[in-house]
């Protein structure tokens, strides 16, 4: 098997920089590429490159590609030590060809995006989004870490996994838009059941928790509970949840 092609690396590089807010130091870009796409690296990608202080081949290839993309106008000009910055053309190319990625990790394995606004170009139009999802994820993860849970977001495409002693919980995070708890509850239900089915073997099925940006209403809380899904949400002053979520130690 050969090294990953330049065309594929190009997509990974542009997606990674765009996901980091449009600019980031070389080390951060490399880290994002490895976190997101490392499972797709070939054996040859992982071999040390001669003359590069033992760096793996994919890193050398990514650096070379970065300089090429500057010449093509997809990355901004830079000097040694500058952050890698995507150009407007690169942003449009990335958004039109490759879906935006989500990366994260809190503490040892949790690096969610910040809550600042960002501009994403999709299908030829510009959309301004708030990173409420990542803010909710980060806040909850930090709170749970203080309660001796080990939060991990290295479980893409799942949002979060909580581990403490022998317990494992799969957490799906949903922002409730315009008070539409029905839509948020439906989405959380579908994703939790799907992820639990496909990502876990029969003997190690995790518990399921739906985390919302606000309370979704008693009817939907009851429905999710009957289907084995605990519910928690952020309040104006902290956190709330159903009785089972509280008793399971899943409400900060």
PDB file of C-alpha atoms in Angstrom:
ATOM      1  CA  UNK A   1       0.000   0.000   0.000  1.00  0.00           C
ATOM      2  CA  UNK A   2       1.359   3.450  -0.923  1.00  0.00           C
ATOM      3  CA  UNK A   3       1.220   6.766   0.909  1.00  0.00           C
ATOM      4  CA  UNK A   4      -2.005   8.745   0.950  1.00  0.00           C
ATOM      5  CA  UNK A   5      -2.425  10.674  -2.302  1.00  0.00           C
ATOM      6  CA  UNK A   6      -1.912  14.406  -2.573  1.00  0.00           C
ATOM      7  CA  UNK A   7      -5.577  14.928  -3.509  1.00  0.00           C
ATOM      8  CA  UNK A   8      -6.746  13.290  -0.304  1.00  0.00           C
ATOM      9  CA  UNK A   9      -4.179  15.127   1.833  1.00  0.00           C
ATOM     10  CA  UNK A  10      -5.347  18.364   0.243  1.00  0.00           C
ATOM     11  CA  UNK A  11      -8.881  17.786   1.448  1.00  0.00           C
ATOM     12  CA  UNK A  12      -7.685  16.819   4.929  1.00  0.00           C
ATOM     13  CA  UNK A  13      -5.470  19.890   5.235  1.00  0.00           C
ATOM     14  CA  UNK A  14      -8.110  22.385   4.118  1.00  0.00           C
ATOM     15  CA  UNK A  15     -10.790  20.797   6.279  1.00  0.00           C
ATOM     16  CA  UNK A  16      -8.501  20.805   9.321  1.00  0.00           C
ATOM     17  CA  UNK A  17      -7.521  24.473   8.985  1.00  0.00           C
ATOM     18  CA  UNK A  18     -11.103  25.537   8.340  1.00  0.00           C
ATOM     19  CA  UNK A  19     -12.231  23.561  11.357  1.00  0.00           C
ATOM     20  CA  UNK A  20      -9.629  25.334  13.514  1.00  0.00           C
ATOM     21  CA  UNK A  21     -11.223  28.673  12.672  1.00  0.00           C
ATOM     22  CA  UNK A  22      -9.279  29.467   9.498  1.00  0.00           C
ATOM     23  CA  UNK A  23      -5.782  29.705  10.948  1.00  0.00           C
ATOM     24  CA  UNK A  24      -3.646  27.776  13.410  1.00  0.00           C
ATOM     25  CA  UNK A  25      -0.024  26.904  14.164  1.00  0.00           C
ATOM     26  CA  UNK A  26       1.518  24.054  12.196  1.00  0.00           C
ATOM     27  CA  UNK A  27       1.471  21.738  15.211  1.00  0.00           C
ATOM     28  CA  UNK A  28      -2.254  22.297  15.755  1.00  0.00           C
ATOM     29  CA  UNK A  29      -3.046  21.621  12.096  1.00  0.00           C
ATOM     30  CA  UNK A  30      -1.004  18.424  12.194  1.00  0.00           C
ATOM     31  CA  UNK A  31      -2.768  17.403  15.389  1.00  0.00           C
ATOM     32  CA  UNK A  32      -6.205  18.029  13.917  1.00  0.00           C
ATOM     33  CA  UNK A  33      -5.400  16.036  10.785  1.00  0.00           C
ATOM     34  CA  UNK A  34      -4.136  13.126  12.866  1.00  0.00           C
ATOM     35  CA  UNK A  35      -7.091  13.196  15.282  1.00  0.00           C
ATOM     36  CA  UNK A  36      -9.635  13.327  12.481  1.00  0.00           C
ATOM     37  CA  UNK A  37      -8.051  11.236   9.752  1.00  0.00           C
ATOM     38  CA  UNK A  38      -5.302   9.229  11.446  1.00  0.00           C
ATOM     39  CA  UNK A  39      -7.344   6.046  11.277  1.00  0.00           C
ATOM     40  CA  UNK A  40      -7.144   6.320   7.484  1.00  0.00           C
ATOM     41  CA  UNK A  41      -3.348   6.598   7.320  1.00  0.00           C
ATOM     42  CA  UNK A  42      -1.556   3.841   5.458  1.00  0.00           C
ATOM     43  CA  UNK A  43       1.405   1.913   6.837  1.00  0.00           C
ATOM     44  CA  UNK A  44       3.675   3.952   4.568  1.00  0.00           C
ATOM     45  CA  UNK A  45       2.233   7.196   5.936  1.00  0.00           C
ATOM     46  CA  UNK A  46       3.475   6.187   9.373  1.00  0.00           C
ATOM     47  CA  UNK A  47       7.039   5.350   8.328  1.00  0.00           C
ATOM     48  CA  UNK A  48       9.697   7.869   9.432  1.00  0.00           C
ATOM     49  CA  UNK A  49      10.937  10.147   6.671  1.00  0.00           C
ATOM     50  CA  UNK A  50      14.700  10.084   6.202  1.00  0.00           C
ATOM     51  CA  UNK A  51      16.240  13.440   6.992  1.00  0.00           C
ATOM     52  CA  UNK A  52      13.182  14.742   8.871  1.00  0.00           C
ATOM     53  CA  UNK A  53      14.258  13.879  12.428  1.00  0.00           C
ATOM     54  CA  UNK A  54      12.172  10.744  12.394  1.00  0.00           C
ATOM     55  CA  UNK A  55       8.883  12.517  11.546  1.00  0.00           C
ATOM     56  CA  UNK A  56       6.305  10.292   9.948  1.00  0.00           C
ATOM     57  CA  UNK A  57       5.986  10.563   6.177  1.00  0.00           C
ATOM     58  CA  UNK A  58       2.489  12.070   6.209  1.00  0.00           C
ATOM     59  CA  UNK A  59       3.751  15.079   8.173  1.00  0.00           C
ATOM     60  CA  UNK A  60       6.435  15.800   5.605  1.00  0.00           C
ATOM     61  CA  UNK A  61       3.893  15.378   2.810  1.00  0.00           C
ATOM     62  CA  UNK A  62       1.479  17.735   4.556  1.00  0.00           C
ATOM     63  CA  UNK A  63       4.179  20.404   4.914  1.00  0.00           C
ATOM     64  CA  UNK A  64       5.076  20.129   1.231  1.00  0.00           C
ATOM     65  CA  UNK A  65       1.425  20.329   0.272  1.00  0.00           C
ATOM     66  CA  UNK A  66       0.929  23.410   2.429  1.00  0.00           C
ATOM     67  CA  UNK A  67       3.599  25.290   0.460  1.00  0.00           C
ATOM     68  CA  UNK A  68       2.021  24.152  -2.809  1.00  0.00           C
ATOM     69  CA  UNK A  69      -1.421  25.375  -1.709  1.00  0.00           C
ATOM     70  CA  UNK A  70       0.061  28.779  -0.923  1.00  0.00           C
ATOM     71  CA  UNK A  71       1.218  28.989  -4.526  1.00  0.00           C
ATOM     72  CA  UNK A  72      -2.236  27.927  -5.698  1.00  0.00           C
ATOM     73  CA  UNK A  73      -3.881  30.627  -3.601  1.00  0.00           C
ATOM     74  CA  UNK A  74      -5.772  28.223  -1.340  1.00  0.00           C
ATOM     75  CA  UNK A  75      -3.600  29.088   1.664  1.00  0.00           C
ATOM     76  CA  UNK A  76      -2.397  32.587   2.574  1.00  0.00           C
ATOM     77  CA  UNK A  77       1.260  33.578   2.138  1.00  0.00           C
ATOM     78  CA  UNK A  78       3.340  33.143   5.273  1.00  0.00           C
ATOM     79  CA  UNK A  79       6.818  33.258   6.721  1.00  0.00           C
ATOM     80  CA  UNK A  80       8.541  30.623   8.788  1.00  0.00           C
ATOM     81  CA  UNK A  81       6.807  30.260  12.147  1.00  0.00           C
ATOM     82  CA  UNK A  82       3.574  31.960  11.065  1.00  0.00           C
ATOM     83  CA  UNK A  83       0.224  30.301  11.562  1.00  0.00           C
ATOM     84  CA  UNK A  84      -1.182  28.397   8.627  1.00  0.00           C
ATOM     85  CA  UNK A  85      -4.102  30.456   7.316  1.00  0.00           C
ATOM     86  CA  UNK A  86      -6.657  29.404   4.755  1.00  0.00           C
ATOM     87  CA  UNK A  87      -7.493  31.910   2.018  1.00  0.00           C
ATOM     88  CA  UNK A  88     -11.028  32.938   1.012  1.00  0.00           C
ATOM     89  CA  UNK A  89     -10.650  30.735  -2.058  1.00  0.00           C
ATOM     90  CA  UNK A  90      -9.494  27.869   0.113  1.00  0.00           C
ATOM     91  CA  UNK A  91     -12.475  28.316   2.419  1.00  0.00           C
ATOM     92  CA  UNK A  92     -14.889  28.194  -0.494  1.00  0.00           C
ATOM     93  CA  UNK A  93     -13.140  25.178  -1.964  1.00  0.00           C
ATOM     94  CA  UNK A  94     -13.149  23.346   1.355  1.00  0.00           C
ATOM     95  CA  UNK A  95     -16.813  24.043   2.101  1.00  0.00           C
ATOM     96  CA  UNK A  96     -18.017  23.159  -1.389  1.00  0.00           C
ATOM     97  CA  UNK A  97     -16.022  19.952  -1.688  1.00  0.00           C
ATOM     98  CA  UNK A  98     -15.798  18.625   1.837  1.00  0.00           C
ATOM     99  CA  UNK A  99     -18.243  18.800   4.751  1.00  0.00           C
ATOM    100  CA  UNK A 100     -17.104  20.662   7.865  1.00  0.00           C
ATOM    101  CA  UNK A 101     -15.607  18.403  10.500  1.00  0.00           C
ATOM    102  CA  UNK A 102     -16.095  18.275  14.204  1.00  0.00           C
ATOM    103  CA  UNK A 103     -13.181  17.670  16.486  1.00  0.00           C
ATOM    104  CA  UNK A 104     -12.867  17.725  20.239  1.00  0.00           C
ATOM    105  CA  UNK A 105     -11.195  16.595  23.453  1.00  0.00           C
ATOM    106  CA  UNK A 106     -11.456  17.776  27.050  1.00  0.00           C
ATOM    107  CA  UNK A 107      -8.682  17.181  29.594  1.00  0.00           C
ATOM    108  CA  UNK A 108      -6.649  14.239  28.209  1.00  0.00           C
ATOM    109  CA  UNK A 109      -9.082  13.489  25.380  1.00  0.00           C
ATOM    110  CA  UNK A 110     -11.369  16.482  25.139  1.00  0.00           C
ATOM    111  CA  UNK A 111     -10.728  19.460  22.861  1.00  0.00           C
ATOM    112  CA  UNK A 112     -14.051  20.847  21.618  1.00  0.00           C
ATOM    113  CA  UNK A 113     -14.273  23.968  19.483  1.00  0.00           C
ATOM    114  CA  UNK A 114     -14.847  27.264  21.198  1.00  0.00           C
ATOM    115  CA  UNK A 115     -18.192  29.053  21.359  1.00  0.00           C
ATOM    116  CA  UNK A 116     -17.275  31.903  19.039  1.00  0.00           C
ATOM    117  CA  UNK A 117     -19.161  32.569  15.862  1.00  0.00           C
ATOM    118  CA  UNK A 118     -17.765  31.285  12.624  1.00  0.00           C
ATOM    119  CA  UNK A 119     -18.611  31.647   8.991  1.00  0.00           C
ATOM    120  CA  UNK A 120     -19.221  28.469   7.034  1.00  0.00           C
ATOM    121  CA  UNK A 121     -19.734  28.408   3.319  1.00  0.00           C
ATOM    122  CA  UNK A 122     -22.077  25.641   2.222  1.00  0.00           C
ATOM    123  CA  UNK A 123     -23.569  24.968  -1.181  1.00  0.00           C
ATOM    124  CA  UNK A 124     -22.487  28.327  -2.485  1.00  0.00           C
ATOM    125  CA  UNK A 125     -24.020  30.387   0.319  1.00  0.00           C
ATOM    126  CA  UNK A 126     -22.571  31.871   3.468  1.00  0.00           C
ATOM    127  CA  UNK A 127     -24.070  30.897   6.813  1.00  0.00           C
ATOM    128  CA  UNK A 128     -23.170  32.370  10.199  1.00  0.00           C
ATOM    129  CA  UNK A 129     -23.359  29.808  12.973  1.00  0.00           C
ATOM    130  CA  UNK A 130     -22.838  29.979  16.740  1.00  0.00           C
ATOM    131  CA  UNK A 131     -20.908  27.192  18.322  1.00  0.00           C
ATOM    132  CA  UNK A 132     -23.502  26.619  21.002  1.00  0.00           C
ATOM    133  CA  UNK A 133     -23.131  22.878  20.617  1.00  0.00           C
ATOM    134  CA  UNK A 134     -19.415  22.921  21.399  1.00  0.00           C
ATOM    135  CA  UNK A 135     -19.912  25.344  24.286  1.00  0.00           C
ATOM    136  CA  UNK A 136     -22.537  23.053  25.816  1.00  0.00           C
ATOM    137  CA  UNK A 137     -20.303  20.031  25.282  1.00  0.00           C
ATOM    138  CA  UNK A 138     -17.291  21.685  26.849  1.00  0.00           C
ATOM    139  CA  UNK A 139     -19.161  23.018  29.867  1.00  0.00           C
ATOM    140  CA  UNK A 140     -20.795  19.696  30.620  1.00  0.00           C
ATOM    141  CA  UNK A 141     -17.578  17.757  30.118  1.00  0.00           C
ATOM    142  CA  UNK A 142     -15.691  19.998  32.519  1.00  0.00           C
ATOM    143  CA  UNK A 143     -18.391  19.625  35.141  1.00  0.00           C
ATOM    144  CA  UNK A 144     -18.427  15.854  34.797  1.00  0.00           C
ATOM    145  CA  UNK A 145     -14.638  15.684  35.035  1.00  0.00           C
ATOM    146  CA  UNK A 146     -14.895  17.417  38.411  1.00  0.00           C
ATOM    147  CA  UNK A 147     -17.214  14.571  39.485  1.00  0.00           C
ATOM    148  CA  UNK A 148     -14.581  11.922  38.679  1.00  0.00           C
ATOM    149  CA  UNK A 149     -16.073  11.008  35.306  1.00  0.00           C
ATOM    150  CA  UNK A 150     -13.632  10.645  32.445  1.00  0.00           C
ATOM    151  CA  UNK A 151     -15.124  12.512  29.475  1.00  0.00           C
ATOM    152  CA  UNK A 152     -13.865  11.637  26.013  1.00  0.00           C
ATOM    153  CA  UNK A 153     -14.798  13.075  22.653  1.00  0.00           C
ATOM    154  CA  UNK A 154     -12.389  10.877  20.714  1.00  0.00           C
ATOM    155  CA  UNK A 155     -15.418   8.843  19.741  1.00  0.00           C
ATOM    156  CA  UNK A 156     -16.408  10.549  16.482  1.00  0.00           C
ATOM    157  CA  UNK A 157     -19.147  10.729  15.232  1.00  0.00           C
ATOM    158  CA  UNK A 158     -20.554  10.348  18.743  1.00  0.00           C
ATOM    159  CA  UNK A 159     -20.502  13.516  20.830  1.00  0.00           C
ATOM    160  CA  UNK A 160     -19.257  12.267  24.165  1.00  0.00           C
ATOM    161  CA  UNK A 161     -18.537   9.166  26.194  1.00  0.00           C
ATOM    162  CA  UNK A 162     -18.376   9.221  29.998  1.00  0.00           C
ATOM    163  CA  UNK A 163     -16.484   6.540  31.921  1.00  0.00           C
ATOM    164  CA  UNK A 164     -16.211   6.067  35.681  1.00  0.00           C
ATOM    165  CA  UNK A 165     -15.159   2.796  37.256  1.00  0.00           C
ATOM    166  CA  UNK A 166     -17.178   0.153  35.369  1.00  0.00           C
ATOM    167  CA  UNK A 167     -19.797   2.563  34.057  1.00  0.00           C
ATOM    168  CA  UNK A 168     -19.915   3.877  30.499  1.00  0.00           C
ATOM    169  CA  UNK A 169     -22.450   6.382  29.196  1.00  0.00           C
ATOM    170  CA  UNK A 170     -23.000   7.498  25.633  1.00  0.00           C
ATOM    171  CA  UNK A 171     -24.020  11.157  25.510  1.00  0.00           C
ATOM    172  CA  UNK A 172     -25.696  12.942  22.619  1.00  0.00           C
ATOM    173  CA  UNK A 173     -25.677  16.745  22.810  1.00  0.00           C
ATOM    174  CA  UNK A 174     -28.468  18.760  21.225  1.00  0.00           C
ATOM    175  CA  UNK A 175     -29.115  22.495  21.055  1.00  0.00           C
ATOM    176  CA  UNK A 176     -32.821  23.322  21.239  1.00  0.00           C
ATOM    177  CA  UNK A 177     -33.514  25.887  18.546  1.00  0.00           C
ATOM    178  CA  UNK A 178     -36.452  28.282  18.917  1.00  0.00           C
ATOM    179  CA  UNK A 179     -37.896  26.188  21.740  1.00  0.00           C
ATOM    180  CA  UNK A 180     -38.436  23.181  19.464  1.00  0.00           C
ATOM    181  CA  UNK A 181     -37.925  20.394  21.986  1.00  0.00           C
ATOM    182  CA  UNK A 182     -39.706  17.907  19.740  1.00  0.00           C
ATOM    183  CA  UNK A 183     -37.124  18.158  16.984  1.00  0.00           C
ATOM    184  CA  UNK A 184     -34.229  18.007  19.426  1.00  0.00           C
ATOM    185  CA  UNK A 185     -35.675  14.971  21.230  1.00  0.00           C
ATOM    186  CA  UNK A 186     -36.285  13.106  17.979  1.00  0.00           C
ATOM    187  CA  UNK A 187     -32.759  13.752  16.773  1.00  0.00           C
ATOM    188  CA  UNK A 188     -31.191  12.672  20.071  1.00  0.00           C
ATOM    189  CA  UNK A 189     -33.306   9.526  20.194  1.00  0.00           C
ATOM    190  CA  UNK A 190     -32.388   8.438  16.679  1.00  0.00           C
ATOM    191  CA  UNK A 191     -28.670   9.084  17.065  1.00  0.00           C
ATOM    192  CA  UNK A 192     -28.327   7.465  20.469  1.00  0.00           C
ATOM    193  CA  UNK A 193     -30.036   4.275  19.339  1.00  0.00           C
ATOM    194  CA  UNK A 194     -28.080   4.170  16.092  1.00  0.00           C
ATOM    195  CA  UNK A 195     -24.693   4.807  17.683  1.00  0.00           C
ATOM    196  CA  UNK A 196     -25.327   2.354  20.507  1.00  0.00           C
ATOM    197  CA  UNK A 197     -26.279  -0.314  17.970  1.00  0.00           C
ATOM    198  CA  UNK A 198     -23.374   0.149  15.595  1.00  0.00           C
ATOM    199  CA  UNK A 199     -20.473   1.149  17.842  1.00  0.00           C
ATOM    200  CA  UNK A 200     -20.841  -1.241  20.777  1.00  0.00           C
ATOM    201  CA  UNK A 201     -20.907  -5.012  21.030  1.00  0.00           C
ATOM    202  CA  UNK A 202     -23.800  -6.786  22.694  1.00  0.00           C
ATOM    203  CA  UNK A 203     -21.992  -7.431  25.945  1.00  0.00           C
ATOM    204  CA  UNK A 204     -20.821  -3.867  26.530  1.00  0.00           C
ATOM    205  CA  UNK A 205     -23.738  -1.629  25.656  1.00  0.00           C
ATOM    206  CA  UNK A 206     -23.392   1.761  27.381  1.00  0.00           C
ATOM    207  CA  UNK A 207     -26.106   3.730  29.108  1.00  0.00           C
ATOM    208  CA  UNK A 208     -27.626   6.530  27.045  1.00  0.00           C
ATOM    209  CA  UNK A 209     -27.985  10.193  27.996  1.00  0.00           C
ATOM    210  CA  UNK A 210     -29.501  12.997  25.948  1.00  0.00           C
ATOM    211  CA  UNK A 211     -28.093  16.398  26.917  1.00  0.00           C
ATOM    212  CA  UNK A 212     -30.023  19.487  25.827  1.00  0.00           C
ATOM    213  CA  UNK A 213     -29.343  23.210  25.912  1.00  0.00           C
ATOM    214  CA  UNK A 214     -32.675  23.704  27.724  1.00  0.00           C
ATOM    215  CA  UNK A 215     -35.513  21.616  29.117  1.00  0.00           C
ATOM    216  CA  UNK A 216     -37.501  19.878  26.381  1.00  0.00           C
ATOM    217  CA  UNK A 217     -40.767  19.323  28.279  1.00  0.00           C
ATOM    218  CA  UNK A 218     -42.169  16.554  30.422  1.00  0.00           C
ATOM    219  CA  UNK A 219     -43.783  14.605  27.595  1.00  0.00           C
ATOM    220  CA  UNK A 220     -40.524  14.132  25.719  1.00  0.00           C
ATOM    221  CA  UNK A 221     -38.543  13.500  28.879  1.00  0.00           C
ATOM    222  CA  UNK A 222     -41.014  10.742  29.735  1.00  0.00           C
ATOM    223  CA  UNK A 223     -40.856   9.278  26.224  1.00  0.00           C
ATOM    224  CA  UNK A 224     -37.075   9.126  26.214  1.00  0.00           C
ATOM    225  CA  UNK A 225     -37.089   7.632  29.697  1.00  0.00           C
ATOM    226  CA  UNK A 226     -39.393   4.810  28.617  1.00  0.00           C
ATOM    227  CA  UNK A 227     -36.946   4.031  25.844  1.00  0.00           C
ATOM    228  CA  UNK A 228     -34.041   3.795  28.253  1.00  0.00           C
ATOM    229  CA  UNK A 229     -32.595   7.252  27.637  1.00  0.00           C
ATOM    230  CA  UNK A 230     -31.827   9.543  30.549  1.00  0.00           C
ATOM    231  CA  UNK A 231     -32.172  13.297  30.080  1.00  0.00           C
ATOM    232  CA  UNK A 232     -30.189  16.288  31.336  1.00  0.00           C
ATOM    233  CA  UNK A 233     -30.235  19.950  30.335  1.00  0.00           C
ATOM    234  CA  UNK A 234     -28.638  23.290  31.034  1.00  0.00           C
ATOM    235  CA  UNK A 235     -30.611  25.797  33.106  1.00  0.00           C
ATOM    236  CA  UNK A 236     -30.155  29.511  33.743  1.00  0.00           C
ATOM    237  CA  UNK A 237     -28.286  28.752  36.950  1.00  0.00           C
ATOM    238  CA  UNK A 238     -26.685  25.381  36.281  1.00  0.00           C
ATOM    239  CA  UNK A 239     -27.958  21.971  35.260  1.00  0.00           C
ATOM    240  CA  UNK A 240     -31.156  19.975  35.489  1.00  0.00           C
ATOM    241  CA  UNK A 241     -32.192  16.438  34.692  1.00  0.00           C
ATOM    242  CA  UNK A 242     -34.696  13.690  35.239  1.00  0.00           C
ATOM    243  CA  UNK A 243     -34.677  11.617  38.431  1.00  0.00           C
ATOM    244  CA  UNK A 244     -32.671   8.769  36.877  1.00  0.00           C
ATOM    245  CA  UNK A 245     -30.020  11.135  35.544  1.00  0.00           C
ATOM    246  CA  UNK A 246     -29.650  12.631  39.019  1.00  0.00           C
ATOM    247  CA  UNK A 247     -29.417   9.236  40.727  1.00  0.00           C
ATOM    248  CA  UNK A 248     -26.856   8.059  38.169  1.00  0.00           C
ATOM    249  CA  UNK A 249     -24.608  11.020  38.896  1.00  0.00           C
ATOM    250  CA  UNK A 250     -25.038  12.518  35.454  1.00  0.00           C
ATOM    251  CA  UNK A 251     -26.338  15.934  36.534  1.00  0.00           C
ATOM    252  CA  UNK A 252     -23.592  18.320  37.764  1.00  0.00           C
TER     253      UNK A 252
END
